[in-house]
mmCIF file of N, CA, C and O in Angstrom:
data_model
loop_
_atom_site.group_PDB
_atom_site.id
_atom_site.type_symbol
_atom_site.label_atom_id
_atom_site.label_comp_id
_atom_site.label_asym_id
_atom_site.label_seq_id
_atom_site.Cartn_x
_atom_site.Cartn_y
_atom_site.Cartn_z
ATOM 1 N N UNK A 280 -0.327 25.259 -106.535
ATOM 2 C CA UNK A 280 -0.659 26.410 -106.870
ATOM 3 C C UNK A 280 0.216 27.299 -107.206
ATOM 4 O O UNK A 280 1.267 27.262 -106.369
ATOM 5 N N UNK A 281 1.039 27.686 -108.330
ATOM 6 C CA UNK A 281 2.144 28.461 -108.636
ATOM 7 C C UNK A 281 1.582 29.912 -107.858
ATOM 8 O O UNK A 281 0.506 30.631 -108.139
ATOM 9 N N UNK A 282 2.731 30.385 -107.179
ATOM 10 C CA UNK A 282 2.408 32.110 -106.717
ATOM 11 C C UNK A 282 3.213 32.816 -107.486
ATOM 12 O O UNK A 282 4.476 32.819 -108.217
ATOM 13 N N UNK A 283 2.831 33.810 -107.855
ATOM 14 C CA UNK A 283 3.361 34.861 -108.899
ATOM 15 C C UNK A 283 3.564 36.202 -108.063
ATOM 16 O O UNK A 283 2.921 36.558 -107.121
ATOM 17 N N UNK A 284 4.468 36.927 -108.776
ATOM 18 C CA UNK A 284 4.956 38.360 -108.093
ATOM 19 C C UNK A 284 3.626 39.294 -107.544
ATOM 20 O O UNK A 284 3.490 39.595 -106.568
ATOM 21 N N UNK A 285 2.675 39.119 -108.632
ATOM 22 C CA UNK A 285 1.359 39.747 -108.149
ATOM 23 C C UNK A 285 0.604 39.182 -106.924
ATOM 24 O O UNK A 285 -0.174 40.214 -106.393
ATOM 25 N N UNK A 286 0.832 38.002 -106.712
ATOM 26 C CA UNK A 286 0.084 37.562 -105.496
ATOM 27 C C UNK A 286 0.965 37.716 -104.369
ATOM 28 O O UNK A 286 0.173 37.712 -103.042
ATOM 29 N N UNK A 287 2.310 38.100 -104.339
ATOM 30 C CA UNK A 287 2.742 38.111 -102.872
ATOM 31 C C UNK A 287 2.812 39.776 -102.665
ATOM 32 O O UNK A 287 3.083 39.880 -101.469
ATOM 33 N N UNK A 288 2.867 40.723 -103.331
ATOM 34 C CA UNK A 288 2.840 42.073 -103.026
ATOM 35 C C UNK A 288 1.380 42.584 -102.912
ATOM 36 O O UNK A 288 0.394 42.616 -103.865
ATOM 37 N N UNK A 289 1.197 43.629 -101.613
ATOM 38 C CA UNK A 289 0.167 44.008 -101.617
ATOM 39 C C UNK A 289 -0.388 45.303 -102.763
ATOM 40 O O UNK A 289 0.652 45.847 -102.824
ATOM 41 N N UNK A 290 -1.334 45.605 -102.667
ATOM 42 C CA UNK A 290 -1.529 46.812 -103.817
ATOM 43 C C UNK A 290 -1.248 47.812 -102.956
ATOM 44 O O UNK A 290 -1.750 48.222 -101.539
ATOM 45 N N UNK A 291 -0.929 48.774 -103.505
ATOM 46 C CA UNK A 291 -0.434 50.138 -102.468
ATOM 47 C C UNK A 291 -1.037 51.326 -103.650
ATOM 48 O O UNK A 291 -0.556 51.670 -104.462
ATOM 49 N N UNK A 292 -1.955 52.015 -103.050
ATOM 50 C CA UNK A 292 -2.548 53.463 -103.373
ATOM 51 C C UNK A 292 -2.128 54.475 -102.944
ATOM 52 O O UNK A 292 -1.827 54.669 -101.841
ATOM 53 N N UNK A 293 -1.527 55.267 -103.960
ATOM 54 C CA UNK A 293 -0.851 56.558 -103.772
ATOM 55 C C UNK A 293 -1.319 57.373 -102.715
ATOM 56 O O UNK A 293 -0.946 57.699 -101.704
ATOM 57 N N UNK A 294 -2.834 57.403 -102.882
ATOM 58 C CA UNK A 294 -3.588 58.195 -101.673
ATOM 59 C C UNK A 294 -3.711 57.624 -100.503
ATOM 60 O O UNK A 294 -3.794 58.438 -99.570
ATOM 61 N N UNK A 295 -3.253 56.339 -100.526
ATOM 62 C CA UNK A 295 -3.129 55.946 -98.997
ATOM 63 C C UNK A 295 -1.914 56.402 -98.199
ATOM 64 O O UNK A 295 -1.822 56.178 -97.050
ATOM 65 N N UNK A 296 -0.999 56.732 -99.051
ATOM 66 C CA UNK A 296 0.351 57.265 -98.374
ATOM 67 C C UNK A 296 0.968 58.401 -98.913
ATOM 68 O O UNK A 296 2.143 58.478 -98.655
ATOM 69 N N UNK A 297 0.379 59.134 -99.463
ATOM 70 C CA UNK A 297 0.734 60.711 -99.769
ATOM 71 C C UNK A 297 1.396 61.278 -98.843
ATOM 72 O O UNK A 297 2.528 62.099 -99.155
ATOM 73 N N UNK A 298 1.200 61.687 -97.832
ATOM 74 C CA UNK A 298 1.814 62.328 -96.823
ATOM 75 C C UNK A 298 3.325 61.646 -96.373
ATOM 76 O O UNK A 298 4.053 62.435 -96.257
ATOM 77 N N UNK A 299 3.071 60.534 -96.365
ATOM 78 C CA UNK A 299 4.565 59.591 -96.364
ATOM 79 C C UNK A 299 5.377 59.975 -97.281
ATOM 80 O O UNK A 299 6.699 60.273 -96.935
ATOM 81 N N UNK A 300 4.815 59.703 -98.470
ATOM 82 C CA UNK A 300 5.605 59.737 -99.605
ATOM 83 C C UNK A 300 6.455 61.088 -99.887
ATOM 84 O O UNK A 300 7.405 61.449 -99.970
ATOM 85 N N UNK A 301 5.415 62.400 -99.303
ATOM 86 C CA UNK A 301 5.959 63.575 -99.666
ATOM 87 C C UNK A 301 6.845 63.915 -98.637
ATOM 88 O O UNK A 301 8.146 64.976 -98.920
ATOM 89 N N UNK A 302 6.710 63.485 -97.174
ATOM 90 C CA UNK A 302 7.644 63.959 -96.197
ATOM 91 C C UNK A 302 9.124 63.379 -96.458
ATOM 92 O O UNK A 302 10.097 63.842 -96.429
ATOM 93 N N UNK A 303 9.288 61.824 -97.129
ATOM 94 C CA UNK A 303 10.058 61.172 -97.595
ATOM 95 C C UNK A 303 10.928 61.748 -98.436
ATOM 96 O O UNK A 303 12.233 62.081 -98.186
ATOM 97 N N UNK A 304 10.239 62.492 -99.467
ATOM 98 C CA UNK A 304 10.713 63.144 -100.498
ATOM 99 C C UNK A 304 11.581 64.241 -100.173
ATOM 100 O O UNK A 304 12.757 64.331 -100.711
ATOM 101 N N UNK A 305 11.050 64.918 -99.101
ATOM 102 C CA UNK A 305 11.717 66.224 -98.528
ATOM 103 C C UNK A 305 13.095 65.955 -97.765
ATOM 104 O O UNK A 305 14.206 66.318 -97.968
ATOM 105 N N UNK A 306 12.838 64.852 -96.924
ATOM 106 C CA UNK A 306 13.915 64.779 -96.020
ATOM 107 C C UNK A 306 15.132 63.741 -97.040
ATOM 108 O O UNK A 306 16.232 64.251 -96.462
ATOM 109 N N UNK A 307 14.599 62.914 -97.775
ATOM 110 C CA UNK A 307 15.930 62.502 -98.700
ATOM 111 C C UNK A 307 16.292 63.601 -99.359
ATOM 112 O O UNK A 307 17.845 63.840 -99.532
ATOM 113 N N UNK A 308 15.910 64.702 -99.829
ATOM 114 C CA UNK A 308 16.303 65.886 -100.628
ATOM 115 C C UNK A 308 17.451 66.366 -99.470
ATOM 116 O O UNK A 308 18.840 66.631 -100.065
ATOM 117 N N UNK A 309 17.126 66.702 -98.377
ATOM 118 C CA UNK A 309 18.043 67.433 -97.612
ATOM 119 C C UNK A 309 19.221 66.954 -97.213
ATOM 120 O O UNK A 309 20.404 66.952 -96.915
ATOM 121 N N UNK A 310 18.998 65.163 -97.104
ATOM 122 C CA UNK A 310 19.855 64.267 -96.702
ATOM 123 C C UNK A 310 20.952 64.435 -97.781
ATOM 124 O O UNK A 310 22.440 64.386 -97.725
ATOM 125 N N UNK A 311 20.375 64.278 -99.063
ATOM 126 C CA UNK A 311 21.190 64.232 -100.137
ATOM 127 C C UNK A 311 22.144 65.744 -100.318
ATOM 128 O O UNK A 311 23.350 65.561 -100.837
ATOM 129 N N UNK A 312 21.627 66.714 -99.980
ATOM 130 C CA UNK A 312 22.480 67.946 -99.969
ATOM 131 C C UNK A 312 23.463 67.738 -99.044
ATOM 132 O O UNK A 312 24.841 68.567 -98.954
ATOM 133 N N UNK A 313 23.263 67.436 -97.842
ATOM 134 C CA UNK A 313 24.302 66.954 -96.704
ATOM 135 C C UNK A 313 25.395 66.221 -97.393
ATOM 136 O O UNK A 313 26.604 66.664 -97.187
ATOM 137 N N UNK A 314 24.920 65.507 -97.963
ATOM 138 C CA UNK A 314 25.959 64.324 -98.493
ATOM 139 C C UNK A 314 26.918 65.164 -99.903
ATOM 140 O O UNK A 314 28.074 65.206 -99.584
ATOM 141 N N UNK A 315 26.440 65.935 -100.445
ATOM 142 C CA UNK A 315 26.712 66.693 -101.357
ATOM 143 C C UNK A 315 27.695 67.800 -100.949
ATOM 144 O O UNK A 315 28.855 67.969 -101.546
ATOM 145 N N UNK A 316 27.417 68.466 -99.937
ATOM 146 C CA UNK A 316 28.206 69.150 -99.196
ATOM 147 C C UNK A 316 29.770 68.685 -98.812
ATOM 148 O O UNK A 316 30.522 69.115 -98.743
ATOM 149 N N UNK A 317 29.768 67.360 -98.380
ATOM 150 C CA UNK A 317 30.577 67.071 -97.749
ATOM 151 C C UNK A 317 31.384 65.803 -98.804
ATOM 152 O O UNK A 317 32.692 65.463 -98.066
ATOM 153 N N UNK A 318 31.152 65.092 -99.640
ATOM 154 C CA UNK A 318 31.371 63.987 -100.557
ATOM 155 C C UNK A 318 32.249 64.774 -101.708
ATOM 156 O O UNK A 318 31.496 65.475 -102.278
ATOM 157 N N UNK A 319 33.473 64.348 -101.935
ATOM 158 C CA UNK A 319 33.968 64.713 -103.035
ATOM 159 C C UNK A 319 33.193 64.478 -104.351
ATOM 160 O O UNK A 319 32.743 63.295 -104.566
ATOM 161 N N UNK A 320 33.239 65.292 -105.486
ATOM 162 C CA UNK A 320 32.317 65.228 -106.633
ATOM 163 C C UNK A 320 32.476 63.729 -107.335
ATOM 164 O O UNK A 320 33.794 63.606 -106.963
ATOM 165 N N UNK A 321 31.388 63.084 -107.892
ATOM 166 C CA UNK A 321 31.948 62.058 -108.856
ATOM 167 C C UNK A 321 31.013 62.150 -110.167
ATOM 168 O O UNK A 321 29.809 63.102 -109.851
ATOM 169 N N UNK A 322 31.609 61.550 -111.282
ATOM 170 C CA UNK A 322 30.432 61.715 -112.534
ATOM 171 C C UNK A 322 29.190 61.383 -112.246
ATOM 172 O O UNK A 322 28.733 60.490 -111.182
ATOM 173 N N UNK A 323 28.003 61.675 -112.832
ATOM 174 C CA UNK A 323 26.720 61.795 -112.957
ATOM 175 C C UNK A 323 25.974 61.689 -111.495
ATOM 176 O O UNK A 323 25.087 61.448 -110.935
ATOM 177 N N UNK A 324 26.547 62.899 -110.519
ATOM 178 C CA UNK A 324 25.812 62.854 -109.208
ATOM 179 C C UNK A 324 26.287 61.520 -108.181
ATOM 180 O O UNK A 324 25.240 61.679 -107.352
ATOM 181 N N UNK A 325 26.957 60.671 -108.592
ATOM 182 C CA UNK A 325 26.831 59.639 -107.932
ATOM 183 C C UNK A 325 27.365 59.689 -106.375
ATOM 184 O O UNK A 325 27.167 59.133 -105.468
ATOM 185 N N UNK A 326 28.040 61.049 -106.031
ATOM 186 C CA UNK A 326 28.306 61.079 -104.565
ATOM 187 C C UNK A 326 27.130 61.585 -103.743
ATOM 188 O O UNK A 326 27.443 61.678 -102.550
ATOM 189 N N UNK A 327 26.187 61.938 -104.448
ATOM 190 C CA UNK A 327 24.705 62.283 -103.277
ATOM 191 C C UNK A 327 23.802 60.772 -103.410
ATOM 192 O O UNK A 327 22.793 61.152 -103.067
ATOM 193 N N UNK A 328 24.361 59.928 -103.965
ATOM 194 C CA UNK A 328 23.144 58.603 -104.096
ATOM 195 C C UNK A 328 23.059 57.824 -102.743
ATOM 196 O O UNK A 328 24.063 58.091 -101.958
ATOM 197 N N UNK A 329 21.978 57.513 -102.401
ATOM 198 C CA UNK A 329 21.365 57.088 -101.339
ATOM 199 C C UNK A 329 21.303 55.372 -101.547
ATOM 200 O O UNK A 329 20.897 54.870 -102.715
ATOM 201 N N UNK A 330 22.087 54.538 -100.851
ATOM 202 C CA UNK A 330 22.027 53.050 -101.070
ATOM 203 C C UNK A 330 21.253 52.386 -100.147
ATOM 204 O O UNK A 330 20.979 52.618 -99.034
ATOM 205 N N UNK A 331 20.175 51.280 -100.753
ATOM 206 C CA UNK A 331 19.674 50.639 -99.998
ATOM 207 C C UNK A 331 20.304 49.795 -98.744
ATOM 208 O O UNK A 331 21.522 49.433 -99.329
ATOM 209 N N UNK A 332 20.037 49.458 -97.619
ATOM 210 C CA UNK A 332 20.130 48.583 -97.024
ATOM 211 C C UNK A 332 19.102 47.525 -96.312
ATOM 212 O O UNK A 332 18.173 47.799 -96.887
ATOM 213 N N UNK A 333 19.768 46.837 -95.384
ATOM 214 C CA UNK A 333 18.408 45.890 -94.923
ATOM 215 C C UNK A 333 17.396 46.468 -93.919
ATOM 216 O O UNK A 333 16.208 45.767 -94.050
ATOM 217 N N UNK A 334 17.810 47.570 -93.626
ATOM 218 C CA UNK A 334 16.371 48.420 -92.885
ATOM 219 C C UNK A 334 15.922 49.677 -93.648
ATOM 220 O O UNK A 334 14.890 50.179 -93.163
ATOM 221 N N UNK A 335 16.592 50.025 -95.038
ATOM 222 C CA UNK A 335 16.360 51.452 -95.397
ATOM 223 C C UNK A 335 17.121 51.603 -96.513
ATOM 224 O O UNK A 335 17.439 51.230 -97.579
ATOM 225 N N UNK A 336 17.670 53.252 -96.408
ATOM 226 C CA UNK A 336 18.362 53.537 -97.116
ATOM 227 C C UNK A 336 19.476 54.543 -96.211
ATOM 228 O O UNK A 336 19.627 54.866 -95.151
ATOM 229 N N UNK A 337 20.778 54.407 -96.728
ATOM 230 C CA UNK A 337 21.941 55.126 -96.189
ATOM 231 C C UNK A 337 22.530 55.922 -97.252
ATOM 232 O O UNK A 337 22.632 55.470 -98.734
ATOM 233 N N UNK A 338 23.547 56.704 -96.580
ATOM 234 C CA UNK A 338 24.480 57.531 -97.280
ATOM 235 C C UNK A 338 25.828 57.013 -97.547
ATOM 236 O O UNK A 338 26.504 57.354 -98.563
ATOM 237 N N UNK A 339 26.004 55.762 -96.894
ATOM 238 C CA UNK A 339 27.338 55.034 -96.737
ATOM 239 C C UNK A 339 28.338 56.280 -96.035
ATOM 240 O O UNK A 339 27.679 57.566 -95.785
ATOM 241 N N UNK A 340 29.528 55.797 -95.847
ATOM 242 C CA UNK A 340 30.621 56.844 -95.186
ATOM 243 C C UNK A 340 30.711 58.049 -95.907
ATOM 244 O O UNK A 340 30.932 58.261 -97.341
ATOM 245 N N UNK A 341 30.688 59.174 -95.203
ATOM 246 C CA UNK A 341 30.773 60.692 -95.663
ATOM 247 C C UNK A 341 31.998 61.374 -95.015
ATOM 248 O O UNK A 341 31.978 61.039 -93.824
ATOM 249 N N UNK A 342 32.837 61.587 -95.602
ATOM 250 C CA UNK A 342 34.454 62.112 -94.911
ATOM 251 C C UNK A 342 33.869 63.478 -94.034
ATOM 252 O O UNK A 342 33.335 64.199 -94.826
ATOM 253 N N UNK A 343 34.211 63.825 -92.924
ATOM 254 C CA UNK A 343 34.096 65.115 -92.075
ATOM 255 C C UNK A 343 35.170 65.174 -91.095
ATOM 256 O O UNK A 343 35.444 64.175 -90.464
ATOM 257 N N UNK A 344 35.908 66.665 -91.099
ATOM 258 C CA UNK A 344 36.850 66.592 -90.415
ATOM 259 C C UNK A 344 37.911 65.472 -90.166
ATOM 260 O O UNK A 344 38.467 65.252 -91.221
ATOM 261 N N UNK A 345 38.055 64.648 -89.281
ATOM 262 C CA UNK A 345 38.795 63.923 -89.137
ATOM 263 C C UNK A 345 38.413 62.125 -88.747
ATOM 264 O O UNK A 345 39.088 61.634 -88.777
ATOM 265 N N UNK A 346 37.327 62.305 -89.441
ATOM 266 C CA UNK A 346 36.362 60.949 -89.451
ATOM 267 C C UNK A 346 35.405 60.952 -90.255
ATOM 268 O O UNK A 346 35.795 61.309 -91.528
ATOM 269 N N UNK A 347 34.674 60.197 -90.311
ATOM 270 C CA UNK A 347 33.144 60.081 -91.109
ATOM 271 C C UNK A 347 32.122 59.928 -90.590
ATOM 272 O O UNK A 347 31.762 59.805 -89.351
ATOM 273 N N UNK A 348 30.918 60.208 -91.087
ATOM 274 C CA UNK A 348 29.322 59.969 -90.622
ATOM 275 C C UNK A 348 28.795 59.462 -91.727
ATOM 276 O O UNK A 348 29.160 59.272 -92.830
ATOM 277 N N UNK A 349 27.411 58.638 -91.213
ATOM 278 C CA UNK A 349 26.753 58.134 -92.166
ATOM 279 C C UNK A 349 25.155 58.846 -91.733
ATOM 280 O O UNK A 349 25.161 59.070 -90.558
ATOM 281 N N UNK A 350 24.357 58.661 -92.619
ATOM 282 C CA UNK A 350 22.915 59.133 -92.253
ATOM 283 C C UNK A 350 22.242 57.993 -92.954
ATOM 284 O O UNK A 350 22.219 57.334 -93.887
ATOM 285 N N UNK A 351 21.518 57.335 -91.893
ATOM 286 C CA UNK A 351 20.536 56.058 -92.559
ATOM 287 C C UNK A 351 19.041 56.263 -92.465
ATOM 288 O O UNK A 351 18.829 56.569 -90.880
ATOM 289 N N UNK A 352 18.379 56.352 -93.156
ATOM 290 C CA UNK A 352 16.948 56.150 -93.017
ATOM 291 C C UNK A 352 16.442 54.687 -92.616
ATOM 292 O O UNK A 352 16.450 53.894 -93.397
ATOM 293 N N UNK A 353 16.155 54.215 -91.178
ATOM 294 C CA UNK A 353 15.637 52.966 -90.857
ATOM 295 C C UNK A 353 14.426 52.787 -90.866
ATOM 296 O O UNK A 353 13.874 53.874 -89.835
ATOM 297 N N UNK A 354 14.020 52.327 -92.005
ATOM 298 C CA UNK A 354 12.426 52.196 -91.887
ATOM 299 C C UNK A 354 11.695 51.297 -91.122
ATOM 300 O O UNK A 354 10.484 51.300 -90.924
ATOM 301 N N UNK A 355 12.374 50.179 -90.556
ATOM 302 C CA UNK A 355 12.056 49.180 -89.581
ATOM 303 C C UNK A 355 11.541 50.071 -87.936
ATOM 304 O O UNK A 355 10.694 49.609 -87.903
ATOM 305 N N UNK A 356 12.912 50.866 -87.844
ATOM 306 C CA UNK A 356 12.729 51.543 -86.443
ATOM 307 C C UNK A 356 11.909 52.799 -86.591
ATOM 308 O O UNK A 356 11.639 53.503 -85.463
ATOM 309 N N UNK A 357 11.486 53.015 -87.686
ATOM 310 C CA UNK A 357 11.140 54.642 -88.305
ATOM 311 C C UNK A 357 11.873 55.601 -87.487
ATOM 312 O O UNK A 357 11.266 56.528 -86.814
ATOM 313 N N UNK A 358 13.232 55.750 -87.810
ATOM 314 C CA UNK A 358 13.973 56.939 -87.403
ATOM 315 C C UNK A 358 14.787 57.044 -88.563
ATOM 316 O O UNK A 358 15.305 56.341 -89.500
ATOM 317 N N UNK A 359 15.419 58.363 -88.365
ATOM 318 C CA UNK A 359 16.719 58.962 -89.346
ATOM 319 C C UNK A 359 18.078 58.671 -88.357
ATOM 320 O O UNK A 359 17.936 59.340 -87.392
ATOM 321 N N UNK A 360 18.813 58.064 -88.661
ATOM 322 C CA UNK A 360 19.874 57.881 -87.736
ATOM 323 C C UNK A 360 21.244 58.783 -88.452
ATOM 324 O O UNK A 360 21.646 58.322 -89.587
ATOM 325 N N UNK A 361 21.908 59.627 -87.533
ATOM 326 C CA UNK A 361 23.402 59.668 -87.833
ATOM 327 C C UNK A 361 24.172 59.263 -87.306
ATOM 328 O O UNK A 361 24.294 59.364 -85.956
ATOM 329 N N UNK A 362 25.361 58.601 -87.625
ATOM 330 C CA UNK A 362 26.381 57.998 -86.751
ATOM 331 C C UNK A 362 27.837 58.693 -87.199
ATOM 332 O O UNK A 362 27.799 58.489 -88.285
ATOM 333 N N UNK A 363 28.719 58.523 -86.230
ATOM 334 C CA UNK A 363 29.821 58.776 -86.294
ATOM 335 C C UNK A 363 31.137 58.100 -86.280
ATOM 336 O O UNK A 363 31.094 57.043 -85.550
ATOM 337 N N UNK A 364 32.135 58.134 -86.889
ATOM 338 C CA UNK A 364 33.122 57.351 -86.674
ATOM 339 C C UNK A 364 33.781 57.120 -85.044
ATOM 340 O O UNK A 364 34.753 56.182 -84.911
ATOM 341 N N UNK A 365 33.529 58.014 -84.427
ATOM 342 C CA UNK A 365 33.986 58.288 -83.179
ATOM 343 C C UNK A 365 32.807 57.789 -82.036
ATOM 344 O O UNK A 365 33.198 57.957 -80.927
ATOM 345 N N UNK A 366 32.051 57.197 -82.626
ATOM 346 C CA UNK A 366 31.014 56.213 -81.602
ATOM 347 C C UNK A 366 29.568 57.256 -81.467
ATOM 348 O O UNK A 366 28.849 56.824 -80.917
ATOM 349 N N UNK A 367 29.805 58.505 -81.850
ATOM 350 C CA UNK A 367 28.479 59.315 -81.542
ATOM 351 C C UNK A 367 27.558 58.761 -82.620
ATOM 352 O O UNK A 367 27.498 58.394 -83.254
ATOM 353 N N UNK A 368 26.219 59.016 -81.826
ATOM 354 C CA UNK A 368 24.731 58.803 -82.664
ATOM 355 C C UNK A 368 23.855 59.390 -82.168
ATOM 356 O O UNK A 368 23.588 59.843 -81.097
ATOM 357 N N UNK A 369 23.035 59.974 -83.241
ATOM 358 C CA UNK A 369 21.568 60.899 -82.917
ATOM 359 C C UNK A 369 20.516 60.430 -83.989
ATOM 360 O O UNK A 369 20.920 59.713 -84.887
ATOM 361 N N UNK A 370 19.117 60.398 -83.459
ATOM 362 C CA UNK A 370 18.130 60.213 -84.195
ATOM 363 C C UNK A 370 17.199 60.812 -84.452
ATOM 364 O O UNK A 370 17.009 61.565 -83.286
ATOM 365 N N UNK A 371 16.191 60.909 -85.330
ATOM 366 C CA UNK A 371 14.864 61.508 -85.503
ATOM 367 C C UNK A 371 14.088 60.538 -85.664
ATOM 368 O O UNK A 371 14.065 59.834 -86.491
ATOM 369 N N UNK A 372 12.896 60.570 -84.978
ATOM 370 C CA UNK A 372 11.478 59.866 -85.433
ATOM 371 C C UNK A 372 11.148 60.418 -86.954
ATOM 372 O O UNK A 372 11.088 61.345 -87.065
ATOM 373 N N UNK A 373 10.929 59.160 -87.836
ATOM 374 C CA UNK A 373 10.306 59.196 -89.180
ATOM 375 C C UNK A 373 8.982 59.617 -89.048
ATOM 376 O O UNK A 373 8.447 58.677 -88.636
ATOM 377 N N UNK A 374 8.540 61.007 -89.207
ATOM 378 C CA UNK A 374 7.011 61.296 -88.793
ATOM 379 C C UNK A 374 6.789 62.389 -89.733
ATOM 380 O O UNK A 374 7.457 63.326 -89.788
ATOM 381 N N UNK A 375 5.754 62.858 -90.020
ATOM 382 C CA UNK A 375 5.087 64.067 -90.899
ATOM 383 C C UNK A 375 5.481 65.266 -90.046
ATOM 384 O O UNK A 375 5.145 64.822 -89.011
ATOM 385 N N UNK A 376 6.179 66.023 -90.737
ATOM 386 C CA UNK A 376 6.215 67.145 -89.737
ATOM 387 C C UNK A 376 7.000 68.296 -91.054
ATOM 388 O O UNK A 376 7.386 67.901 -91.809
ATOM 389 N N UNK A 377 6.867 69.757 -90.561
ATOM 390 C CA UNK A 377 7.388 70.331 -91.536
ATOM 391 C C UNK A 377 8.960 70.304 -91.614
ATOM 392 O O UNK A 377 9.625 70.085 -90.974
ATOM 393 N N UNK A 378 9.043 70.837 -92.878
ATOM 394 C CA UNK A 378 10.977 70.551 -93.501
ATOM 395 C C UNK A 378 11.309 71.573 -92.369
ATOM 396 O O UNK A 378 12.536 71.178 -92.317
ATOM 397 N N UNK A 379 11.081 72.561 -92.382
ATOM 398 C CA UNK A 379 11.628 73.488 -91.399
ATOM 399 C C UNK A 379 12.051 73.093 -90.197
ATOM 400 O O UNK A 379 12.983 73.406 -89.522
ATOM 401 N N UNK A 380 11.075 72.375 -89.660
ATOM 402 C CA UNK A 380 11.067 71.431 -88.026
ATOM 403 C C UNK A 380 12.524 70.136 -88.001
ATOM 404 O O UNK A 380 13.011 70.369 -87.577
ATOM 405 N N UNK A 381 12.175 69.909 -89.560
ATOM 406 C CA UNK A 381 13.509 68.713 -89.376
ATOM 407 C C UNK A 381 14.539 69.161 -89.756
ATOM 408 O O UNK A 381 15.677 68.821 -88.970
ATOM 409 N N UNK A 382 14.937 70.283 -90.518
ATOM 410 C CA UNK A 382 15.910 70.868 -90.924
ATOM 411 C C UNK A 382 16.629 71.547 -89.532
ATOM 412 O O UNK A 382 17.840 71.865 -89.367
ATOM 413 N N UNK A 383 15.685 71.726 -88.810
ATOM 414 C CA UNK A 383 16.481 72.833 -87.329
ATOM 415 C C UNK A 383 16.801 71.563 -86.443
ATOM 416 O O UNK A 383 17.437 72.328 -85.440
ATOM 417 N N UNK A 384 16.593 70.506 -86.421
ATOM 418 C CA UNK A 384 16.968 69.590 -85.381
ATOM 419 C C UNK A 384 18.766 69.841 -85.500
ATOM 420 O O UNK A 384 19.362 69.548 -86.300
ATOM 421 N N UNK A 385 19.071 70.064 -84.123
ATOM 422 C CA UNK A 385 20.541 69.740 -83.513
ATOM 423 C C UNK A 385 21.049 68.483 -83.843
ATOM 424 O O UNK A 385 20.904 67.696 -82.760
ATOM 425 N N UNK A 386 21.587 68.279 -84.568
ATOM 426 C CA UNK A 386 22.460 66.394 -84.896
ATOM 427 C C UNK A 386 23.581 66.089 -84.516
ATOM 428 O O UNK A 386 23.997 65.521 -84.402
ATOM 429 N N UNK A 387 24.209 67.736 -83.811
ATOM 430 C CA UNK A 387 25.615 67.275 -83.880
ATOM 431 C C UNK A 387 25.776 66.898 -82.208
ATOM 432 O O UNK A 387 24.837 67.108 -81.462
#
C-alpha cells in the first residue's frame, strides 16, 4: 500500500489548540521585538526572522554588549531558552500565561 502525506499527518483542528496558538503568537512577537532591538537592520525585516531548528524556532546569534545571545523556542522540552556566549542560560516553561507575566520574567 502506498503511503501519502495525508496518511502520515494527523488532523489538527484549530479549536483544539487555540490557547496554545494564541500564546505562541504573542510570545513570538515579544521575542521578535527583542531581536529587532539588538540586531542591525536588514532588508525586508530579515533581522527579526525566527529560524526553524531540530527542536523549534530560534533567533540565531544576536549581538549584545561584548558577546551574543540567542533565544530558542524548544517545543520538545516545552521551554523558551535564552543562552549567552559567556555560558549563561535561562529558561521559561512554555505554558499559557498572560503576556504581562511572560514579559515580566527576569531573564538576565
